[in-house]
Structure formats: C-alpha cells, structure tokens
Short mmCIF file of C-alpha atoms in Angstrom, two decimals:
data_model
loop_
_atom_site.label_atom_id
_atom_site.label_comp_id
_atom_site.label_asym_id
_atom_site.label_seq_id
_atom_site.Cartn_x
_atom_site.Cartn_y
_atom_site.Cartn_z
CA MET Y 1 50.95 288.02 51.38
CA LYS Y 2 51.15 284.66 53.16
CA SER Y 3 54.18 282.18 51.87
CA ILE Y 4 53.92 281.55 48.14
CA ASP Y 5 52.55 278.41 46.63
CA PHE Y 6 53.44 279.37 42.97
CA ILE Y 7 55.47 281.85 41.27
CA VAL Y 8 54.58 282.45 37.63
CA VAL Y 9 57.26 284.22 35.63
CA GLY Y 10 55.95 286.21 32.83
CA GLY Y 11 52.55 287.91 32.74
CA GLY Y 12 51.78 287.07 29.13
CA SER Y 13 49.13 285.02 27.30
CA SER Y 14 50.06 281.73 29.24
CA GLY Y 15 51.03 283.60 32.54
CA CYS Y 16 47.89 285.23 32.98
CA THR Y 17 45.83 282.06 32.17
CA VAL Y 18 47.65 279.73 34.51
CA THR Y 19 47.52 282.45 37.04
CA HIS Y 20 43.70 282.85 36.98
CA ARG Y 21 43.19 279.15 37.38
CA LEU Y 22 45.60 278.72 40.20
CA VAL Y 23 44.22 281.96 42.15
CA LYS Y 24 40.67 280.47 41.62
CA ALA Y 25 41.69 277.11 43.19
CA GLY Y 26 42.68 279.04 46.19
CA PHE Y 27 46.46 278.76 45.98
CA GLN Y 28 48.92 281.92 46.97
CA VAL Y 29 50.30 283.02 43.87
CA VAL Y 30 52.95 285.91 42.76
CA LEU Y 31 52.72 286.89 39.19
CA LEU Y 32 55.91 288.58 37.82
CA GLU Y 33 56.11 290.52 34.67
CA ASP Y 34 59.11 292.30 33.27
CA GLY Y 35 57.33 295.28 31.74
CA PRO Y 36 54.51 297.74 32.74
CA LYS Y 37 50.82 297.38 32.99
CA ASP Y 38 48.75 297.11 29.88
CA ASP Y 39 46.82 300.36 30.69
CA SER Y 40 47.76 302.12 27.49
CA ILE Y 41 44.80 303.24 25.26
CA PHE Y 42 46.82 301.87 22.09
CA VAL Y 43 46.69 298.39 23.87
CA GLN Y 44 43.01 298.68 24.46
CA MET Y 45 42.23 300.07 21.03
CA PRO Y 46 42.46 297.41 18.45
CA ALA Y 47 43.49 299.09 15.42
CA THR Y 48 46.43 300.75 17.13
CA PHE Y 49 48.45 297.86 18.15
CA ILE Y 50 51.02 298.88 15.64
CA ARG Y 51 51.95 301.94 17.66
CA VAL Y 52 52.71 299.55 20.74
CA ILE Y 53 55.34 297.46 18.83
CA GLY Y 54 58.51 299.16 19.45
CA SER Y 55 57.50 300.90 22.76
CA LYS Y 56 58.27 300.17 26.22
CA ARG Y 57 55.40 297.41 26.30
CA SER Y 58 57.28 295.36 23.67
CA VAL Y 59 60.74 293.77 23.36
CA ILE Y 60 62.29 293.19 19.91
CA TYR Y 61 64.71 290.20 19.69
CA GLU Y 62 67.16 290.52 17.05
CA SER Y 63 68.95 287.56 15.52
CA GLU Y 64 72.54 287.34 13.89
CA PRO Y 65 72.51 288.12 10.20
CA GLN Y 66 71.05 285.08 8.30
CA PRO Y 67 72.58 284.06 5.17
CA ASP Y 68 69.59 282.45 3.66
CA ALA Y 69 67.67 285.71 3.92
CA GLY Y 70 70.04 288.01 2.17
CA GLY Y 71 72.34 288.40 5.24
CA ARG Y 72 69.33 290.35 6.96
CA LYS Y 73 68.60 290.13 10.71
CA THR Y 74 65.35 288.45 11.97
CA TYR Y 75 63.35 290.96 14.18
CA VAL Y 76 60.87 289.29 16.56
CA PRO Y 77 58.73 291.73 18.56
CA GLN Y 78 57.29 290.11 21.70
CA GLY Y 79 54.83 291.74 24.36
CA ARG Y 80 56.44 293.10 27.44
CA THR Y 81 53.43 294.02 29.17
CA LEU Y 82 50.60 292.36 31.21
CA GLY Y 83 48.99 290.18 28.57
CA GLY Y 84 52.12 289.71 26.64
CA GLY Y 85 51.66 288.93 23.07
CA SER Y 86 47.76 289.15 23.46
CA SER Y 87 48.10 292.76 24.24
CA ILE Y 88 50.21 293.74 21.19
CA ASN Y 89 49.10 291.18 18.70
CA ALA Y 90 46.48 291.42 15.69
CA MET Y 91 44.22 289.63 17.97
CA LEU Y 92 43.58 286.62 15.47
CA TYR Y 93 41.93 283.52 17.29
CA ILE Y 94 43.30 280.40 15.29
CA ARG Y 95 44.04 276.94 16.82
CA GLY Y 96 45.81 275.27 14.20
CA GLN Y 97 44.82 272.04 12.62
CA LYS Y 98 43.80 268.89 14.16
CA GLU Y 99 46.68 267.06 12.45
CA ASP Y 100 49.06 269.22 14.26
CA TYR Y 101 48.26 267.91 17.65
CA ASP Y 102 47.84 264.33 16.57
CA GLU Y 103 51.29 264.58 15.25
CA TRP Y 104 52.57 265.66 18.71
CA GLU Y 105 50.86 262.69 20.24
CA ARG Y 106 52.30 260.23 17.44
CA ASN Y 107 55.84 261.57 18.28
CA GLY Y 108 55.75 260.98 21.94
CA CYS Y 109 53.57 263.69 23.56
CA ASP Y 110 50.87 261.28 25.06
CA GLY Y 111 47.63 262.99 25.80
CA TRP Y 112 48.17 266.01 23.42
CA GLY Y 113 46.07 264.69 20.65
CA TRP Y 114 43.35 266.65 19.10
CA ASP Y 115 40.64 265.47 21.24
CA ASN Y 116 42.48 266.29 24.25
CA VAL Y 117 43.43 269.79 23.48
CA LEU Y 118 39.92 270.64 22.00
CA THR Y 119 38.82 270.39 25.56
CA ALA Y 120 40.90 272.81 26.92
CA PHE Y 121 40.54 275.31 23.79
CA LYS Y 122 36.71 274.94 24.55
CA ARG Y 123 37.27 275.56 28.49
CA SER Y 124 39.27 278.79 27.63
CA GLU Y 125 36.65 280.27 25.35
CA ASN Y 126 33.54 282.66 25.64
CA HIS Y 127 32.61 282.81 21.95
CA MET Y 128 30.11 285.40 21.02
CA ARG Y 129 28.13 283.37 18.55
CA LEU Y 130 29.42 279.87 18.18
CA SER Y 131 29.06 276.96 20.69
CA GLU Y 132 29.16 273.21 20.39
CA PRO Y 133 30.78 271.05 19.08
CA PHE Y 134 34.01 273.13 18.46
CA HIS Y 135 33.49 276.11 20.75
CA GLY Y 136 32.99 277.26 24.33
CA THR Y 137 30.86 279.88 25.71
CA ASN Y 138 31.44 279.71 29.46
CA GLY Y 139 35.44 280.61 29.62
CA PRO Y 140 37.24 283.80 30.36
CA LEU Y 141 38.65 284.32 26.77
CA ARG Y 142 36.24 286.63 24.77
CA VAL Y 143 36.19 285.62 20.98
CA SER Y 144 33.96 287.47 18.58
CA ASP Y 145 33.65 288.71 14.98
CA THR Y 146 35.32 292.27 14.28
CA ARG Y 147 32.94 295.16 14.24
CA PHE Y 148 34.51 296.90 11.08
CA ARG Y 149 35.27 295.31 7.92
CA HIS Y 150 37.20 297.25 5.51
CA PRO Y 151 36.25 297.39 1.61
CA LEU Y 152 39.70 296.24 0.78
CA SER Y 153 39.29 293.22 3.00
CA GLN Y 154 35.89 292.45 1.57
CA ALA Y 155 37.28 292.84 -1.90
CA PHE Y 156 40.07 290.19 -1.14
CA LEU Y 157 37.45 287.62 -0.18
CA LYS Y 158 35.50 288.14 -3.38
CA ALA Y 159 38.63 288.01 -5.39
CA ALA Y 160 39.78 284.93 -3.83
CA GLN Y 161 36.56 283.19 -4.53
CA GLN Y 162 36.88 284.29 -8.06
CA THR Y 163 40.16 282.43 -8.14
CA GLY Y 164 38.24 279.14 -6.86
CA ILE Y 165 39.07 279.39 -3.01
CA PRO Y 166 35.84 278.53 -1.08
CA TYR Y 167 34.57 280.64 1.66
CA ASN Y 168 34.96 279.39 5.25
CA ASP Y 169 32.76 281.02 8.11
CA ASP Y 170 35.08 279.39 10.96
CA PHE Y 171 38.72 278.46 10.50
CA ASN Y 172 38.47 276.72 14.05
CA GLY Y 173 35.31 274.57 12.96
CA ASP Y 174 35.13 271.28 11.03
CA LYS Y 175 37.85 272.48 8.62
CA GLN Y 176 40.46 275.16 8.20
CA ASP Y 177 40.45 275.50 4.43
CA GLY Y 178 39.02 278.53 2.59
CA ILE Y 179 38.99 282.16 3.09
CA GLY Y 180 36.94 284.39 5.30
CA PHE Y 181 37.10 286.93 8.22
CA TYR Y 182 39.14 286.05 11.23
CA HIS Y 183 37.69 285.49 14.66
CA THR Y 184 39.31 287.74 17.11
CA THR Y 185 40.23 288.08 20.72
CA THR Y 186 38.14 291.24 21.07
CA PHE Y 187 34.81 292.27 22.99
CA ASP Y 188 32.67 295.17 22.95
CA GLY Y 189 34.93 296.84 20.52
CA ARG Y 190 37.96 296.46 22.79
CA ARG Y 191 41.07 294.26 22.77
CA GLY Y 192 40.43 290.94 24.73
CA SER Y 193 43.98 290.26 25.82
CA THR Y 194 44.40 287.46 28.69
CA ALA Y 195 45.32 290.44 31.03
CA ALA Y 196 41.72 292.05 30.22
CA THR Y 197 40.07 288.81 30.64
CA TYR Y 198 41.71 285.89 32.66
CA LEU Y 199 43.69 288.36 34.92
CA LYS Y 200 40.90 290.99 35.33
CA GLU Y 201 38.81 288.40 36.82
CA VAL Y 202 41.26 287.72 39.61
CA GLU Y 203 43.45 290.84 39.84
CA ASN Y 204 42.05 291.82 43.37
CA ALA Y 205 41.91 288.50 44.79
CA PRO Y 206 43.64 288.46 48.41
CA ASN Y 207 45.81 285.41 47.25
CA LEU Y 208 47.37 287.20 44.18
CA GLU Y 209 50.28 289.50 44.02
CA ILE Y 210 50.97 290.97 40.65
CA ARG Y 211 54.52 292.55 40.26
CA THR Y 212 55.30 294.49 37.14
CA GLY Y 213 58.95 295.69 36.42
CA CYS Y 214 60.45 292.52 37.90
CA TYR Y 215 63.26 290.82 35.72
CA VAL Y 216 64.07 287.35 36.77
CA ASN Y 217 67.75 286.28 36.71
CA LYS Y 218 67.48 282.70 37.70
CA ILE Y 219 65.81 280.03 39.64
CA ILE Y 220 67.45 278.75 42.88
CA PHE Y 221 67.68 275.08 43.66
CA ASP Y 222 68.51 273.29 46.88
CA GLY Y 223 71.07 270.43 46.82
CA ASN Y 224 68.40 267.76 45.62
CA ASN Y 225 67.55 269.92 42.52
CA ASN Y 226 64.19 271.01 44.08
CA ALA Y 227 63.41 274.56 43.07
CA THR Y 228 63.27 276.87 46.30
CA GLY Y 229 62.77 280.16 44.80
CA ILE Y 230 63.96 282.90 42.08
CA GLU Y 231 66.38 285.76 41.99
CA LEU Y 232 65.00 288.79 40.38
CA ARG Y 233 65.89 292.42 39.82
CA ASN Y 234 63.02 294.67 41.07
CA GLU Y 235 61.60 297.82 39.67
CA SER Y 236 63.97 299.95 41.82
CA GLY Y 237 66.86 297.77 40.13
CA LYS Y 238 67.64 295.90 43.37
CA ILE Y 239 68.22 292.13 43.69
CA GLU Y 240 65.58 290.12 45.38
CA ILE Y 241 65.11 286.52 46.40
CA LEU Y 242 61.46 285.05 46.45
CA SER Y 243 61.00 281.72 48.11
CA VAL Y 244 58.32 279.21 46.92
CA LYS Y 245 56.52 276.32 48.55
CA LYS Y 246 55.20 274.37 45.65
CA GLU Y 247 56.41 275.21 41.91
CA ILE Y 248 57.88 278.01 39.58
CA ILE Y 249 56.00 278.29 36.21
CA LEU Y 250 57.89 279.76 33.46
CA THR Y 251 55.98 281.58 30.87
CA ALA Y 252 58.49 284.01 29.60
CA GLY Y 253 58.32 282.88 25.91
CA ALA Y 254 60.41 280.89 23.49
CA LEU Y 255 63.39 283.49 23.53
CA SER Y 256 63.50 284.10 27.43
CA THR Y 257 62.45 280.81 28.94
CA PRO Y 258 65.48 279.01 27.78
CA LYS Y 259 67.51 281.81 28.87
CA ILE Y 260 66.26 281.63 32.37
CA LEU Y 261 66.90 277.60 32.41
CA MET Y 262 70.50 278.10 31.24
CA LEU Y 263 71.30 280.84 33.62
CA SER Y 264 70.00 278.40 36.31
CA GLY Y 265 72.26 275.63 35.29
CA ILE Y 266 69.76 273.79 33.15
CA GLY Y 267 70.96 273.27 29.50
CA PRO Y 268 73.69 271.98 27.32
CA LYS Y 269 76.71 271.47 29.67
CA GLU Y 270 79.23 272.46 27.04
CA GLN Y 271 77.59 275.90 26.74
CA LEU Y 272 77.07 276.56 30.24
CA SER Y 273 80.75 275.55 31.04
CA LYS Y 274 81.89 278.04 28.67
CA HIS Y 275 80.25 280.85 30.51
CA GLY Y 276 81.36 279.58 33.88
CA ILE Y 277 77.87 278.36 34.97
CA SER Y 278 77.60 275.07 36.97
CA THR Y 279 75.60 272.51 35.35
CA LEU Y 280 72.56 271.35 37.43
CA TYR Y 281 71.15 269.25 34.79
CA ASP Y 282 72.75 268.76 31.28
CA SER Y 283 69.59 269.26 28.96
CA PRO Y 284 71.09 269.66 25.49
CA GLU Y 285 68.02 270.60 23.75
CA VAL Y 286 67.43 273.93 25.72
CA GLY Y 287 67.54 276.69 23.29
CA GLU Y 288 67.45 274.48 20.32
CA ASN Y 289 64.47 273.82 17.85
CA TYR Y 290 63.65 277.36 17.13
CA GLN Y 291 60.80 277.54 14.73
CA ASP Y 292 58.62 280.58 13.45
CA HIS Y 293 56.22 281.46 10.56
CA LEU Y 294 57.61 283.74 7.88
CA GLU Y 295 55.44 285.77 5.37
CA VAL Y 296 56.13 288.01 2.58
CA SER Y 297 54.06 290.99 1.30
CA ILE Y 298 52.49 291.32 -2.07
CA TYR Y 299 51.30 295.19 -2.32
CA GLY Y 300 48.73 296.64 -4.36
CA ARG Y 301 48.18 300.34 -5.01
CA ALA Y 302 44.62 301.62 -4.55
CA LYS Y 303 42.83 303.67 -7.08
CA GLN Y 304 41.46 305.76 -4.29
CA PRO Y 305 42.82 307.04 -0.72
CA ILE Y 306 40.80 304.44 1.10
CA SER Y 307 43.38 302.29 3.05
CA LEU Y 308 42.89 301.67 6.73
CA LEU Y 309 46.14 303.24 8.06
CA GLY Y 310 46.35 306.03 5.49
CA SER Y 311 43.06 307.47 6.35
CA ASP Y 312 43.55 308.09 10.14
CA LYS Y 313 45.07 311.77 9.80
CA GLY Y 314 43.70 314.94 11.04
CA LEU Y 315 40.22 315.58 11.48
CA LYS Y 316 39.55 312.02 10.39
CA ALA Y 317 41.59 310.68 13.15
CA LEU Y 318 39.71 312.87 15.71
CA SER Y 319 36.25 311.70 14.47
CA TYR Y 320 37.70 307.86 14.58
CA GLY Y 321 38.75 308.50 18.11
CA PHE Y 322 35.49 310.12 19.30
CA GLN Y 323 33.59 307.19 17.75
CA TRP Y 324 35.61 304.49 19.55
CA THR Y 325 35.74 306.45 22.79
CA CYS Y 326 31.96 307.02 22.90
CA PHE Y 327 30.49 304.21 21.09
CA LYS Y 328 33.38 301.55 20.70
CA THR Y 329 32.42 301.35 17.05
CA GLY Y 330 34.10 302.47 13.65
CA LEU Y 331 37.49 301.90 12.10
CA LEU Y 332 39.59 301.86 15.37
CA THR Y 333 37.64 298.67 16.40
CA SER Y 334 39.41 297.01 13.41
CA ASN Y 335 42.10 294.44 14.20
CA VAL Y 336 43.72 295.44 11.02
CA VAL Y 337 44.17 291.92 9.71
CA GLU Y 338 40.75 291.42 9.34
CA SER Y 339 40.51 288.80 6.35
CA GLY Y 340 42.56 285.91 5.19
CA GLY Y 341 42.42 282.28 5.03
CA PHE Y 342 44.29 278.91 4.60
CA VAL Y 343 44.93 277.08 1.24
CA ASP Y 344 46.63 273.68 0.29
CA THR Y 345 49.08 274.88 -2.50
CA SER Y 346 50.80 271.54 -2.64
CA ASN Y 347 47.86 268.78 -2.83
CA CYS Y 348 49.15 267.45 0.59
CA GLY Y 349 45.60 267.24 1.74
CA ARG Y 350 45.84 270.06 4.41
CA PRO Y 351 46.60 273.91 4.22
CA ASP Y 352 50.19 274.91 3.71
CA ILE Y 353 49.77 278.57 3.36
CA GLN Y 354 47.99 281.03 5.41
CA PHE Y 355 47.09 284.63 4.07
CA HIS Y 356 47.19 287.49 6.39
CA VAL Y 357 45.55 290.40 4.49
CA LEU Y 358 45.89 294.05 5.58
CA PRO Y 359 43.61 296.87 3.91
CA THR Y 360 46.82 299.06 4.07
CA LEU Y 361 50.53 299.25 2.97
CA VAL Y 362 52.66 298.05 5.90
CA GLY Y 363 56.42 298.09 6.75
CA ASP Y 364 57.80 296.08 9.59
CA VAL Y 365 60.10 296.69 12.62
CA ASP Y 366 63.07 297.36 10.56
CA ARG Y 367 61.63 299.11 7.28
CA GLU Y 368 59.12 301.92 6.58
CA PRO Y 369 55.93 301.33 4.77
CA ILE Y 370 55.49 302.21 1.19
CA GLU Y 371 53.85 305.62 0.81
CA GLY Y 372 50.28 305.83 -0.29
CA HIS Y 373 47.04 303.75 -0.05
CA GLY Y 374 46.85 300.03 -0.80
CA ILE Y 375 46.51 296.64 0.29
CA SER Y 376 49.00 293.90 1.78
CA ILE Y 377 48.22 290.25 0.87
CA ASN Y 378 50.88 288.21 2.95
CA PRO Y 379 51.16 284.60 2.13
CA CYS Y 380 52.93 282.57 5.31
CA PHE Y 381 54.14 279.13 5.22
CA LEU Y 382 52.41 276.99 8.04
CA ARG Y 383 54.68 274.27 9.03
CA PRO Y 384 58.54 275.38 8.27
CA LYS Y 385 61.39 272.81 8.32
CA SER Y 386 64.00 275.53 9.02
CA ARG Y 387 65.34 275.42 12.48
CA GLY Y 388 67.26 277.88 14.56
CA PHE Y 389 68.44 278.39 17.96
CA ALA Y 390 69.03 280.69 21.12
CA ARG Y 391 72.21 280.32 23.19
CA LEU Y 392 73.87 282.44 25.86
CA ARG Y 393 76.11 285.18 24.95
CA SER Y 394 77.55 285.38 28.55
CA ALA Y 395 76.50 284.56 32.20
CA ASP Y 396 75.09 288.17 32.50
CA PRO Y 397 71.33 288.03 32.66
CA THR Y 398 70.87 291.44 30.99
CA ASP Y 399 73.07 290.24 28.13
CA SER Y 400 71.18 289.35 24.72
CA MET Y 401 71.15 285.80 23.56
CA ILE Y 402 72.89 284.56 20.43
CA PHE Y 403 69.88 284.15 18.32
CA GLU Y 404 69.93 282.22 14.99
CA SER Y 405 66.51 282.02 13.40
CA GLY Y 406 67.47 279.90 10.57
CA ALA Y 407 65.26 281.75 8.48
CA LEU Y 408 64.59 280.19 4.88
CA SER Y 409 67.50 277.86 5.54
CA HIS Y 410 65.37 274.86 4.21
CA ARG Y 411 64.53 274.67 0.55
CA ASP Y 412 61.08 273.55 1.04
CA ASP Y 413 59.91 276.55 3.08
CA VAL Y 414 61.15 278.76 0.19
CA ASP Y 415 59.44 276.77 -2.41
CA THR Y 416 56.05 276.84 -0.28
CA LEU Y 417 56.31 280.75 -0.09
CA ILE Y 418 56.80 280.84 -3.83
CA ARG Y 419 53.55 278.98 -4.39
CA GLY Y 420 51.79 281.46 -2.14
CA VAL Y 421 53.38 284.40 -3.87
CA LYS Y 422 51.97 283.03 -7.22
CA LEU Y 423 48.52 282.63 -5.85
CA ALA Y 424 48.37 286.02 -3.92
CA ARG Y 425 49.49 287.60 -7.33
CA LYS Y 426 46.73 285.72 -8.97
CA ILE Y 427 44.07 287.17 -6.36
CA ILE Y 428 45.36 290.58 -6.65
CA ARG Y 429 44.60 290.46 -10.47
CA ALA Y 430 41.05 289.09 -10.16
CA PRO Y 431 38.20 291.14 -11.25
CA ALA Y 432 36.85 292.03 -7.55
CA MET Y 433 40.08 293.39 -6.65
CA ALA Y 434 41.10 295.14 -9.89
CA GLU Y 435 37.93 297.43 -9.19
CA LEU Y 436 39.87 298.90 -6.24
CA ILE Y 437 43.55 298.31 -7.16
CA SER Y 438 45.44 299.90 -10.06
CA GLU Y 439 48.43 297.82 -9.98
CA GLU Y 440 50.79 295.58 -7.99
CA LEU Y 441 53.59 297.36 -6.40
CA ARG Y 442 55.82 294.39 -5.30
CA PRO Y 443 57.24 292.05 -6.21
CA SER Y 444 56.36 293.27 -9.56
CA ALA Y 445 53.87 295.29 -11.73
CA LYS Y 446 54.58 292.79 -14.58
CA GLU Y 447 52.20 289.83 -14.47
CA ASP Y 448 54.89 287.21 -15.75
CA ILE Y 449 57.81 287.06 -13.53
CA SER Y 450 60.01 283.97 -13.00
CA ASP Y 451 60.33 281.80 -9.87
CA ALA Y 452 63.65 283.05 -9.48
CA GLU Y 453 62.57 286.71 -9.26
CA ILE Y 454 59.86 285.51 -6.89
CA GLU Y 455 62.56 283.78 -4.72
CA ALA Y 456 64.74 286.88 -4.66
CA HIS Y 457 61.77 288.92 -3.32
CA ILE Y 458 61.44 286.26 -0.76
CA ARG Y 459 64.86 286.28 0.46
CA SER Y 460 65.09 289.93 0.46
CA HIS Y 461 61.84 290.70 2.10
CA ALA Y 462 60.31 287.86 3.91
CA LYS Y 463 59.58 288.59 7.81
CA THR Y 464 58.42 287.00 10.94
CA VAL Y 465 54.86 286.57 12.05
CA TYR Y 466 55.92 286.85 15.46
CA HIS Y 467 55.27 283.16 16.34
CA PRO Y 468 58.56 281.90 18.00
CA VAL Y 469 58.20 278.35 19.46
CA GLY Y 470 59.95 275.18 20.15
CA THR Y 471 63.12 276.10 22.19
CA CYS Y 472 62.17 273.96 25.21
CA ARG Y 473 60.63 270.84 23.39
CA MET Y 474 57.91 268.69 25.09
CA GLY Y 475 58.26 264.95 24.67
CA SER Y 476 58.45 261.67 26.46
CA ASP Y 477 62.18 261.01 25.39
CA GLU Y 478 65.26 261.64 27.56
CA GLN Y 479 66.30 264.62 25.41
CA ALA Y 480 63.03 266.65 25.72
CA VAL Y 481 63.37 269.67 28.00
CA VAL Y 482 59.85 269.05 29.53
CA ASP Y 483 57.69 265.94 29.77
CA THR Y 484 54.21 265.59 28.88
CA LYS Y 485 52.93 267.15 32.15
CA LEU Y 486 55.15 270.30 31.38
CA ARG Y 487 57.57 269.42 34.21
CA VAL Y 488 61.16 270.54 33.51
CA ASN Y 489 63.16 267.36 33.21
CA GLY Y 490 66.12 266.78 35.63
CA VAL Y 491 64.71 268.92 38.59
CA LYS Y 492 61.59 269.19 40.71
CA GLY Y 493 59.32 272.08 41.11
CA VAL Y 494 59.59 273.67 37.87
CA ARG Y 495 57.08 273.77 34.80
CA ILE Y 496 56.88 275.46 31.39
CA CYS Y 497 53.75 276.56 29.98
CA ASP Y 498 54.40 278.74 26.91
CA ALA Y 499 54.96 278.37 23.18
CA SER Y 500 58.55 277.18 23.97
CA ILE Y 501 57.12 273.63 24.54
CA MET Y 502 55.56 273.05 21.14
CA PRO Y 503 57.66 270.24 19.39
CA THR Y 504 56.42 271.58 16.11
CA ILE Y 505 54.96 274.75 15.40
CA VAL Y 506 51.02 274.71 14.80
CA SER Y 507 49.59 275.57 11.40
CA GLY Y 508 48.31 278.99 12.23
CA ASN Y 509 48.89 281.76 14.81
CA THR Y 510 50.13 280.92 18.20
CA ASN Y 511 48.47 282.85 20.75
CA ALA Y 512 45.28 280.66 21.24
CA PRO Y 513 47.49 277.42 21.39
CA THR Y 514 49.57 279.06 23.84
CA ILE Y 515 46.65 279.84 26.21
CA MET Y 516 45.51 276.30 25.73
CA ILE Y 517 48.88 275.01 26.81
CA ALA Y 518 48.49 277.08 29.88
CA GLU Y 519 45.05 275.70 30.54
CA ARG Y 520 46.56 272.28 30.26
CA CYS Y 521 49.29 273.18 32.83
CA ALA Y 522 46.74 274.28 35.24
CA GLU Y 523 44.83 271.24 34.80
CA PHE Y 524 47.76 268.97 35.30
CA ILE Y 525 48.65 270.83 38.61
CA LEU Y 526 45.30 270.78 39.90
CA ASN Y 527 44.96 267.15 39.33
CA ASP Y 528 48.24 266.24 40.95
#
C-alpha cells in the first residue's frame, strides 16, 4: 500500500462509517480493529446476538463496585469485531430527540443543532419504506421493519394503548412519543451492521487496508505536537509503528478512546504524572463526564410456553435455523427487542422514559435469566444526571481502566426509574397482557408496593443499556477535549468520532447517533 493518509483506530459503528467516506474520496486508509472479523453466523442472524456478548467478539468493561447500586459492579459489553456495537446490539434504529441536539448547540457545539444533524442522519440512511422529510433512501445503512413480530410484543402494544399511551409508527419522525415497533438496522432478514453495509461496499478497494487483531497502544507525536503515527501490537503480538500523512481518527469508543489519549500524553496532567507519562497537553476532562442509560426489568410469567428464547430448543431450533438459512424468515429474524416506546412520565414536555420490551425472560452479563417463559418490560431513563469517569490504572496499555460508572448516584435518575417501573407494572396488568401473562414475577406479584420497595428493586437490579458516552466531550470552551470539528484540542492531526464526544447523552439508543457523528467527521475532513 502507498503511504497512509488516514489511520482509523477502531472498526466499529463509527470506524466503518468514516472509513467508507474517506475511501470513496480516494484517500489511502488503514482501518485497525482489535477484534476479529464479523463472520460469525451469530452476528449475521438477528435473534442470536445474545450469544455474541461475552464471546471473543465483545469486550466487557467492568466498573468498580458502585455504592448507589447496592455495591454491584457495572458491566458494559461493547463490540470487539468489525462493525463494533452494530454487530452485537439489538439493532434498534433510534436517533434521539430534536431537543438533544439543539441543547448541544446552545451549550457551545455550534453547527450541531437538529437541522444540521438531520442532514447527516438522512445521508447515512437507506430506509426500506420511508423517505422525506425525516428519512433518507440513498445511504449505505439499511433500515427496515422487522420480519417477525412475537405475540408478546404485540400484546404489549395493545396493553400500553389500554393504559392511554398512543401508538407511534415512527419514533424518528415528527415526534418520538408513543409506543410501537422499532425500526432496525436489518435487511433481507439479516443484521445490517456498518461492517455489512458501509465497509462491505469498499472492503476490496485498493486504497483500503483492513487489519484485525491490532491493539493500539498510543499515538506518536513530533516535537510540535503533530501526530505522525501510532504504536500498535499486531496479531502476532509484535509492536509496530505505522506512520500517517494526514490524520489519525480515534473511533475506539467511550471506554477506550480516552485511554489511548492518556497513554499518548493527552489528559489530566496530575493523573498522567502519577503513572510516569509525560504530559503532551493538559486536558483535564479526558475520561470524565461518563454517562449511560440504565434500565430495570419488570418480569411477567407467560401462561403458555411461548416466549422467544424459550422456544428455540431441540427440533424447533433446527426448524428455525433451516427457515432462516433458506428463506431469511421466521423467529431468527427477530431483533428480540421488537417493541417499546417513549413516554413523558414527569410532564416535562418530552419523553423521559424509554421501554425496551423483550418477549422472553432475560438475564444480563452477570446474572442468569429466570427459568421459564415470559416477558421483560424494561423502563430506561433517557437523560441521566449521574456522572462517572474512566482513568488510567497504570501506564501499561493492556491494563484495565479505573472505571467508576456513577450508576444511580443522582436522586433524579432513581425517581425517573420509579415512575417508569410504576407505568410498566400498570401495563403488565392491562387486559391485553393479562390474556397471556399469569403473574408479575419481579419486582413483586403484589399489585400495591411502595416506592421504597421499587427503589430497592432498582438499586439491586438496574443495569446498563450498553450506551457509554461523554468521556471526550465536544465543545467550544477551553476545557473541551475536542472542538466542534472533532479535532482533539492541544495537538494536530487527531480527531475523535465516536460516542465519547457527546456532551450529553441523547434520548434513545446511541448507535444511529454514533454513525451520524462519523458522517459529520467525514464531512469536516472532506470540506477542509
């Protein structure tokens, strides 16, 4: 390959996106990914993503024990394969609320208001059924309705409407409020990750080199703070230096991008000095401002053995596999989180709770699912006020970070979840749900329980929705880690285009916004 114009560090949702745009523009690009290729059938088959979490194609970040979450650790799985989170997530396509981006702009992120980001969202999107004014149909990212809709998912929608929540056919349209079926990053019954869409279109281009199994240790700078290359450990375990002509683009995610910066000498001077790292630029907010969505499950036991992940055993599993392999139809095309919605529980004028509804009883990384058949209705707060951080444990690139998630440390987050749990318990007792569900299993079979009991359930069971953001905040102030063109402050030739740049988390799933951020990064580079 000729000399390298751009090195993209991280082959996830944003990395594949920005790589596509730069390769299409004719630049020489190297894309580096720590994990393997995305060629597992469990990645491609929508319903089996749960089997990928905890495998070699994911990494699970583990926090310190969190005092406000019952002393439990926060476990945050992230993609470690081409496509990153878009290869292991539930494939929900949600942009957030208009107000999220207008707030970014009001707080110093000029050019990041709703009208600006909508253009990038539409540019990325190839929607199977919707077009103007809110959707695009010519982008690489395939967005469609799910091919399979479980009876329990349908029952939730009917029950929610019986409690007074309106139906919404498009959470990314004129308004987010209401309940409905999610749009998904799927096509033809398969997962449509950024690796399967953006990267697939350019993977054989002569000006692109894709390297998996490469772990980046740090960025290398010259005496004028210009980035000249990166140091990596390759698939064979050997240290390599790659030189770059133009820029290095960090897309390693909110729990790895700040680590690379700090190991490169960009971060809080006091922390860097503690680990013997020379400070290239004192950037005190690197690793700070950590945010995530948390949810808690309300479980209902099904009267019949019908739930999604409880009916894929034995001969049934073989028949479902045959149906998917031959026709790309049936249960295995489900994204599992088929239905849900957004509700304003505080009369603030915009939704503050999102429901993720799974037609099965689910566990998590650190806990086994409840035995039997049923439904999980998971209210999630949308705009957390709790904050955490990720800091270096040592100067060893292979060492884990000191990760404090700050889970449930702000009272308002707990109160919002209490309201969400109350509404979920009301829905699970509505007539349409009662036809299929015999009883609530958790937090309690009793209809009347106190707020204190609900809070105890939240503090002992709330979990991440796998949306870490904020640790390399964008802004126009001196403390911001990146400017509004995503350039790392204090140095030259480095940009960040992943969820770490979000000043505040968006009101919804973060994959689509992360892709939008990468689209904007490419836009800035190509317009320079």
